[in-house]
PDB file of C-alpha atoms in Angstrom:
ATOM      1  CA  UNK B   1       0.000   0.000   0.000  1.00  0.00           C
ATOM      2  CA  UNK B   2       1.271   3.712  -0.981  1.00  0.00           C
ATOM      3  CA  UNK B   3       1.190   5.945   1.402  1.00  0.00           C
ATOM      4  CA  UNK B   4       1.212   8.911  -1.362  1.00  0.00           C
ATOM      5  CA  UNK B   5      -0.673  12.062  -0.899  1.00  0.00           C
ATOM      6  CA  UNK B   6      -0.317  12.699  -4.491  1.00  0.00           C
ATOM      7  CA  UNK B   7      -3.649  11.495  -5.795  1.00  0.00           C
ATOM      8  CA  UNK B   8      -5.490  13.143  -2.993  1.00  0.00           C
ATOM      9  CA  UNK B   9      -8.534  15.799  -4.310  1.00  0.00           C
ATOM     10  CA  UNK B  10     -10.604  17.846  -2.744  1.00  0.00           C
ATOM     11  CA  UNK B  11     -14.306  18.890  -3.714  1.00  0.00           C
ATOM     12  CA  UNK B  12     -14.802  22.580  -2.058  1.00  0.00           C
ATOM     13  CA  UNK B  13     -18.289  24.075  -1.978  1.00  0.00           C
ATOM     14  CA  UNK B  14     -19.904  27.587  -0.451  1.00  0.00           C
ATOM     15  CA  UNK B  15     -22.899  28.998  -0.076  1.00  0.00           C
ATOM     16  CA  UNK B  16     -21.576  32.080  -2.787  1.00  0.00           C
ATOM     17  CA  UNK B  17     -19.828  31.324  -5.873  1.00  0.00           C
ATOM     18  CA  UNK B  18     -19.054  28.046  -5.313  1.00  0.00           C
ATOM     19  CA  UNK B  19     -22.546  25.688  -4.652  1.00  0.00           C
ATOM     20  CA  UNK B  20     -22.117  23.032  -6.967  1.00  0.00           C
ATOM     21  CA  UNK B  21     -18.583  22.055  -5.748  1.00  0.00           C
ATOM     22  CA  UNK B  22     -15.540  23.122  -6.918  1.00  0.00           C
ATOM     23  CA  UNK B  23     -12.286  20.516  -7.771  1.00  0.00           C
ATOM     24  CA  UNK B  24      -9.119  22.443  -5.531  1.00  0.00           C
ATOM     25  CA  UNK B  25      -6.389  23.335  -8.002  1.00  0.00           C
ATOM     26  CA  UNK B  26      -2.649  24.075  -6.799  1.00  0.00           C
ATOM     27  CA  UNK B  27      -2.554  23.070  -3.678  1.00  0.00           C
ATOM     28  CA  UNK B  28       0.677  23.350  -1.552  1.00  0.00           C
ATOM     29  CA  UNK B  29       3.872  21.193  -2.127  1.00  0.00           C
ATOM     30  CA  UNK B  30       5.118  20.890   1.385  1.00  0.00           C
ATOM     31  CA  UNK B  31       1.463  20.195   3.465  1.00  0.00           C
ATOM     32  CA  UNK B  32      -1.648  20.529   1.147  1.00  0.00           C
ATOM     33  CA  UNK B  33      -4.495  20.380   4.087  1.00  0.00           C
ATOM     34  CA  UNK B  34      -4.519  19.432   7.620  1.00  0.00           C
ATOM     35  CA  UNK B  35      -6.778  19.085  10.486  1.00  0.00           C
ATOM     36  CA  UNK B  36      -6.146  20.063  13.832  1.00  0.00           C
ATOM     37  CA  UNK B  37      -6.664  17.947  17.253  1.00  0.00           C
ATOM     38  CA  UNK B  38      -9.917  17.840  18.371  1.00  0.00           C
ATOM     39  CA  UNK B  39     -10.781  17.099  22.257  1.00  0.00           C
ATOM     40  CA  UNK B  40     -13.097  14.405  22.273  1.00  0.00           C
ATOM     41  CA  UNK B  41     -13.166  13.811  26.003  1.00  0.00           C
ATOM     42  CA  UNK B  42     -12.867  15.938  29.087  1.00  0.00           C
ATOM     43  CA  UNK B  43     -11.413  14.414  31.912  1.00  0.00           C
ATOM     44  CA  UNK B  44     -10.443  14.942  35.713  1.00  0.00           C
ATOM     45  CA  UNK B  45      -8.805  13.278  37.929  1.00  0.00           C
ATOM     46  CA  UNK B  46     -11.131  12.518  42.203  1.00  0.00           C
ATOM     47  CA  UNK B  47      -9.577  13.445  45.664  1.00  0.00           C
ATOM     48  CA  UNK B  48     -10.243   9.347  45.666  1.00  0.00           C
ATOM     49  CA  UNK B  49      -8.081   8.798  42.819  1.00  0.00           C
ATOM     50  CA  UNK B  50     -10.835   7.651  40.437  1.00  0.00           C
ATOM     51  CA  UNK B  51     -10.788   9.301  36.587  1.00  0.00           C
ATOM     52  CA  UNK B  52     -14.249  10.999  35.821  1.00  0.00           C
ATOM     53  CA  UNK B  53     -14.403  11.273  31.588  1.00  0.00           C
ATOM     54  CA  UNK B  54     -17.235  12.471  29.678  1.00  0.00           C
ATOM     55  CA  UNK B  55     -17.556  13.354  25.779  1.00  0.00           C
ATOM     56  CA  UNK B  56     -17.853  16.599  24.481  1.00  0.00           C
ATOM     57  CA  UNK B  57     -19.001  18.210  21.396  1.00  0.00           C
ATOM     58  CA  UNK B  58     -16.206  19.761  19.382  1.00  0.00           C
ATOM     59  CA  UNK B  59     -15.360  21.854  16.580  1.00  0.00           C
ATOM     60  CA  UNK B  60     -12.939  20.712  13.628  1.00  0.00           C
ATOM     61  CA  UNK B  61     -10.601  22.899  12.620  1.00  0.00           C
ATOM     62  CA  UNK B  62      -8.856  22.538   8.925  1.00  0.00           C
ATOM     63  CA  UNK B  63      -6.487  24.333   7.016  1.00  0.00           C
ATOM     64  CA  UNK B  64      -5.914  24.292   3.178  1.00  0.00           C
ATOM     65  CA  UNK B  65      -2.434  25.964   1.794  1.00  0.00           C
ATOM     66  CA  UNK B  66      -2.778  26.976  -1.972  1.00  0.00           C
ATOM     67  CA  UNK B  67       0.344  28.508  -4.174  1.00  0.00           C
ATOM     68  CA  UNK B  68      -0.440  31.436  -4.503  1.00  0.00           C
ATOM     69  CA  UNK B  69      -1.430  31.631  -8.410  1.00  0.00           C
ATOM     70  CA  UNK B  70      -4.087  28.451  -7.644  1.00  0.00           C
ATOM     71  CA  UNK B  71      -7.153  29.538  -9.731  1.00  0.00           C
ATOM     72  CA  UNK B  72      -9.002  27.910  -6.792  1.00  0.00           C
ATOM     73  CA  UNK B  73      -8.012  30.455  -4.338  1.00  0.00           C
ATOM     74  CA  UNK B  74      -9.238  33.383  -6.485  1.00  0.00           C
ATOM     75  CA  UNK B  75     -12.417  31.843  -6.437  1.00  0.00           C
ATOM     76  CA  UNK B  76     -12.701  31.309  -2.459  1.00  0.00           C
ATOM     77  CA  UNK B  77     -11.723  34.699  -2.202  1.00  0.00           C
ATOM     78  CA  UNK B  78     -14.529  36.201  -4.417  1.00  0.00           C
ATOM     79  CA  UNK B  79     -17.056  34.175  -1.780  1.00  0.00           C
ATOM     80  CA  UNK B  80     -15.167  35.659   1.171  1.00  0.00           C
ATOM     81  CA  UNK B  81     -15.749  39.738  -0.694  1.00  0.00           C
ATOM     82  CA  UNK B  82     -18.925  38.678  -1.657  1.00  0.00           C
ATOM     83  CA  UNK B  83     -19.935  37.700   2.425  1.00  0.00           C
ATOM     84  CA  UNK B  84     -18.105  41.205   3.517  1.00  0.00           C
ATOM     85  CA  UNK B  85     -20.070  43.035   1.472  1.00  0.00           C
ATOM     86  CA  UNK B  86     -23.317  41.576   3.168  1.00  0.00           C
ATOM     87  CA  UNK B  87     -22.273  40.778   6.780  1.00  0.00           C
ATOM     88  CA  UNK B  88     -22.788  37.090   6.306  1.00  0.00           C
ATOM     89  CA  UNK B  89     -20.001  34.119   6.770  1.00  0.00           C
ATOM     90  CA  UNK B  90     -19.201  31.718   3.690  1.00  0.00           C
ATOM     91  CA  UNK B  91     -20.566  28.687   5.399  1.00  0.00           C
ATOM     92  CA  UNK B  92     -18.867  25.547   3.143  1.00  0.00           C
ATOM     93  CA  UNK B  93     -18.100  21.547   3.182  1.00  0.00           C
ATOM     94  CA  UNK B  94     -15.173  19.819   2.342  1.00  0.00           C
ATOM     95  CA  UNK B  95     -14.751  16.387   0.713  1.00  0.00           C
ATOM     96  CA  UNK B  96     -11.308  15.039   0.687  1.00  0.00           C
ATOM     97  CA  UNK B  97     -10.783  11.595  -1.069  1.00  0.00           C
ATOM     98  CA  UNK B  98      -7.041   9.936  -0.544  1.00  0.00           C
ATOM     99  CA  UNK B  99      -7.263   6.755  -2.849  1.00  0.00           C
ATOM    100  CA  UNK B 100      -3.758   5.525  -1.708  1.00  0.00           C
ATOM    101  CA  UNK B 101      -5.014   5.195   1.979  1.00  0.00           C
ATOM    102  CA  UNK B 102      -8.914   4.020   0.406  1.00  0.00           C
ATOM    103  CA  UNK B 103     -10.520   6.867   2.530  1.00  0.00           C
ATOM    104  CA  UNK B 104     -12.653   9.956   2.066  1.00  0.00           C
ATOM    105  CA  UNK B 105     -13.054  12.617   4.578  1.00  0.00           C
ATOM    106  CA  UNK B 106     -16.001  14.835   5.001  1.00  0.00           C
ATOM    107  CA  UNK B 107     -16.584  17.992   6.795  1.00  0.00           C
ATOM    108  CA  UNK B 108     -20.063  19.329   6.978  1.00  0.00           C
ATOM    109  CA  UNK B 109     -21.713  22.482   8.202  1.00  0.00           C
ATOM    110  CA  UNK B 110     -18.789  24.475   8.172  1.00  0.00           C
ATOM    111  CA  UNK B 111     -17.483  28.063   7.985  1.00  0.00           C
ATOM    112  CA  UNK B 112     -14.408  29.630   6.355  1.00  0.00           C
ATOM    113  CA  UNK B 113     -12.615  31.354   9.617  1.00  0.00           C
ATOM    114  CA  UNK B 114      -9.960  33.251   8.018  1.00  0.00           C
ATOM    115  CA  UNK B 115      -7.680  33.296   4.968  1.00  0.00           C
ATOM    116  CA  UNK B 116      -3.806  34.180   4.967  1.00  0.00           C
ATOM    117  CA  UNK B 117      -2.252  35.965   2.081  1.00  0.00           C
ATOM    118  CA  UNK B 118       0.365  38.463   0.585  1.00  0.00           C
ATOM    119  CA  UNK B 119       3.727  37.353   1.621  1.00  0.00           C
ATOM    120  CA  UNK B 120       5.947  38.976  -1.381  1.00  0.00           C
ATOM    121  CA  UNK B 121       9.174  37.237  -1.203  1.00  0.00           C
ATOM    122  CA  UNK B 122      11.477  36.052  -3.689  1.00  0.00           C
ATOM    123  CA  UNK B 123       8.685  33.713  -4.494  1.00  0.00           C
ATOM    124  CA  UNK B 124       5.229  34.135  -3.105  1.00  0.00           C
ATOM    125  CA  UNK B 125       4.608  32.017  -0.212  1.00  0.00           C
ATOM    126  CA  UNK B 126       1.892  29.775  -0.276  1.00  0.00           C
ATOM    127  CA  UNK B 127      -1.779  30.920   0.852  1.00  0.00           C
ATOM    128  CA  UNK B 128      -3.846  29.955   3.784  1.00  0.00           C
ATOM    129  CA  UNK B 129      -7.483  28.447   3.723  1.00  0.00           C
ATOM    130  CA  UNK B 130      -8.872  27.988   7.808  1.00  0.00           C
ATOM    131  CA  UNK B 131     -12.334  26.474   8.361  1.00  0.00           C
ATOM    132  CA  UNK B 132     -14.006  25.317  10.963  1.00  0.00           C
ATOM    133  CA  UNK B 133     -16.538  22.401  11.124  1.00  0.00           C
ATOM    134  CA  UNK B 134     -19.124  21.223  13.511  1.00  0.00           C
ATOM    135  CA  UNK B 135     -18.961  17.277  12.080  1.00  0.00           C
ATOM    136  CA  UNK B 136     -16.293  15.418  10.463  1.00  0.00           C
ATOM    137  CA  UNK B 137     -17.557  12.242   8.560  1.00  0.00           C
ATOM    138  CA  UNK B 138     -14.817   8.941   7.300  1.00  0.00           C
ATOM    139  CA  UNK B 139     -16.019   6.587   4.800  1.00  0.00           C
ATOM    140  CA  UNK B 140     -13.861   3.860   2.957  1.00  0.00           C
ATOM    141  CA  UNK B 141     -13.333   3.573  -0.954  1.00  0.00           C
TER     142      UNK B 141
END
């Protein structure tokens, strides 16, 4: 089995310019998307010495990185204007299929938190995609 991130793709869609999905272009080289830890228990520790654990509800946070000339990007960022100019959040959902592993990730009811952008360097440093998502969903190919 390959462990190769190379054939991964990801179907992007928005509730602005972007509803019938959208097939990410240009990704980054170095780390393409990633999600961050999520809490799924609380615990504590008893004066008795006994471990008290309960589940909690959590939020999944995921970044993107695009180069910076991905036609993608320009297209998330007219959604982002386009939710400035009426006070509203680009709510979105994320499918992200990785054939080598056989698995396909889902985020649903989301919202895009904040983007990253501009760094003018000898080369332009990739760009930065954050969501957040209140479910995270794994199937198998």
């Amino acid at each position: 089995m390959s462990i190769t991130s190379a054939n991964a793709q990801i179907i992007y869609k928005d509730n602005f310019f972007v509803r019938g999905g959208l097939l990410l272009q240009k990704f980054s080289t170095d780390q393409s998307i990633s999600a961050d830890e999520v809490t799924l228990a609380e615990t504590r520790m008893g004066v008795d010495g006994k471990m008290a654990s309960g589940y909690t509800p959590n939020i999944t946070p995921v970044t993107i990185m695009f180069e910076a000339d991905s036609p993608s990007w320009r297209i998330i960022e007219q959604s982002v204007n386009a939710a400035k100019a009426v006070n509203a959040t680009v709510e979105c959902e994320i499918t992200v299929s990785v054939p080598s592993i056989a698995k396909v990730y889902s985020y649903r009811n989301g919202v895009v938190k904040s983007l990253t952008d501009l760094a003018l360097k000898k080369v332009l440093d990739p760009v930065t995609l954050k969501m957040d998502f209140e479910r995270k969903e794994l199937n198998f190919l």
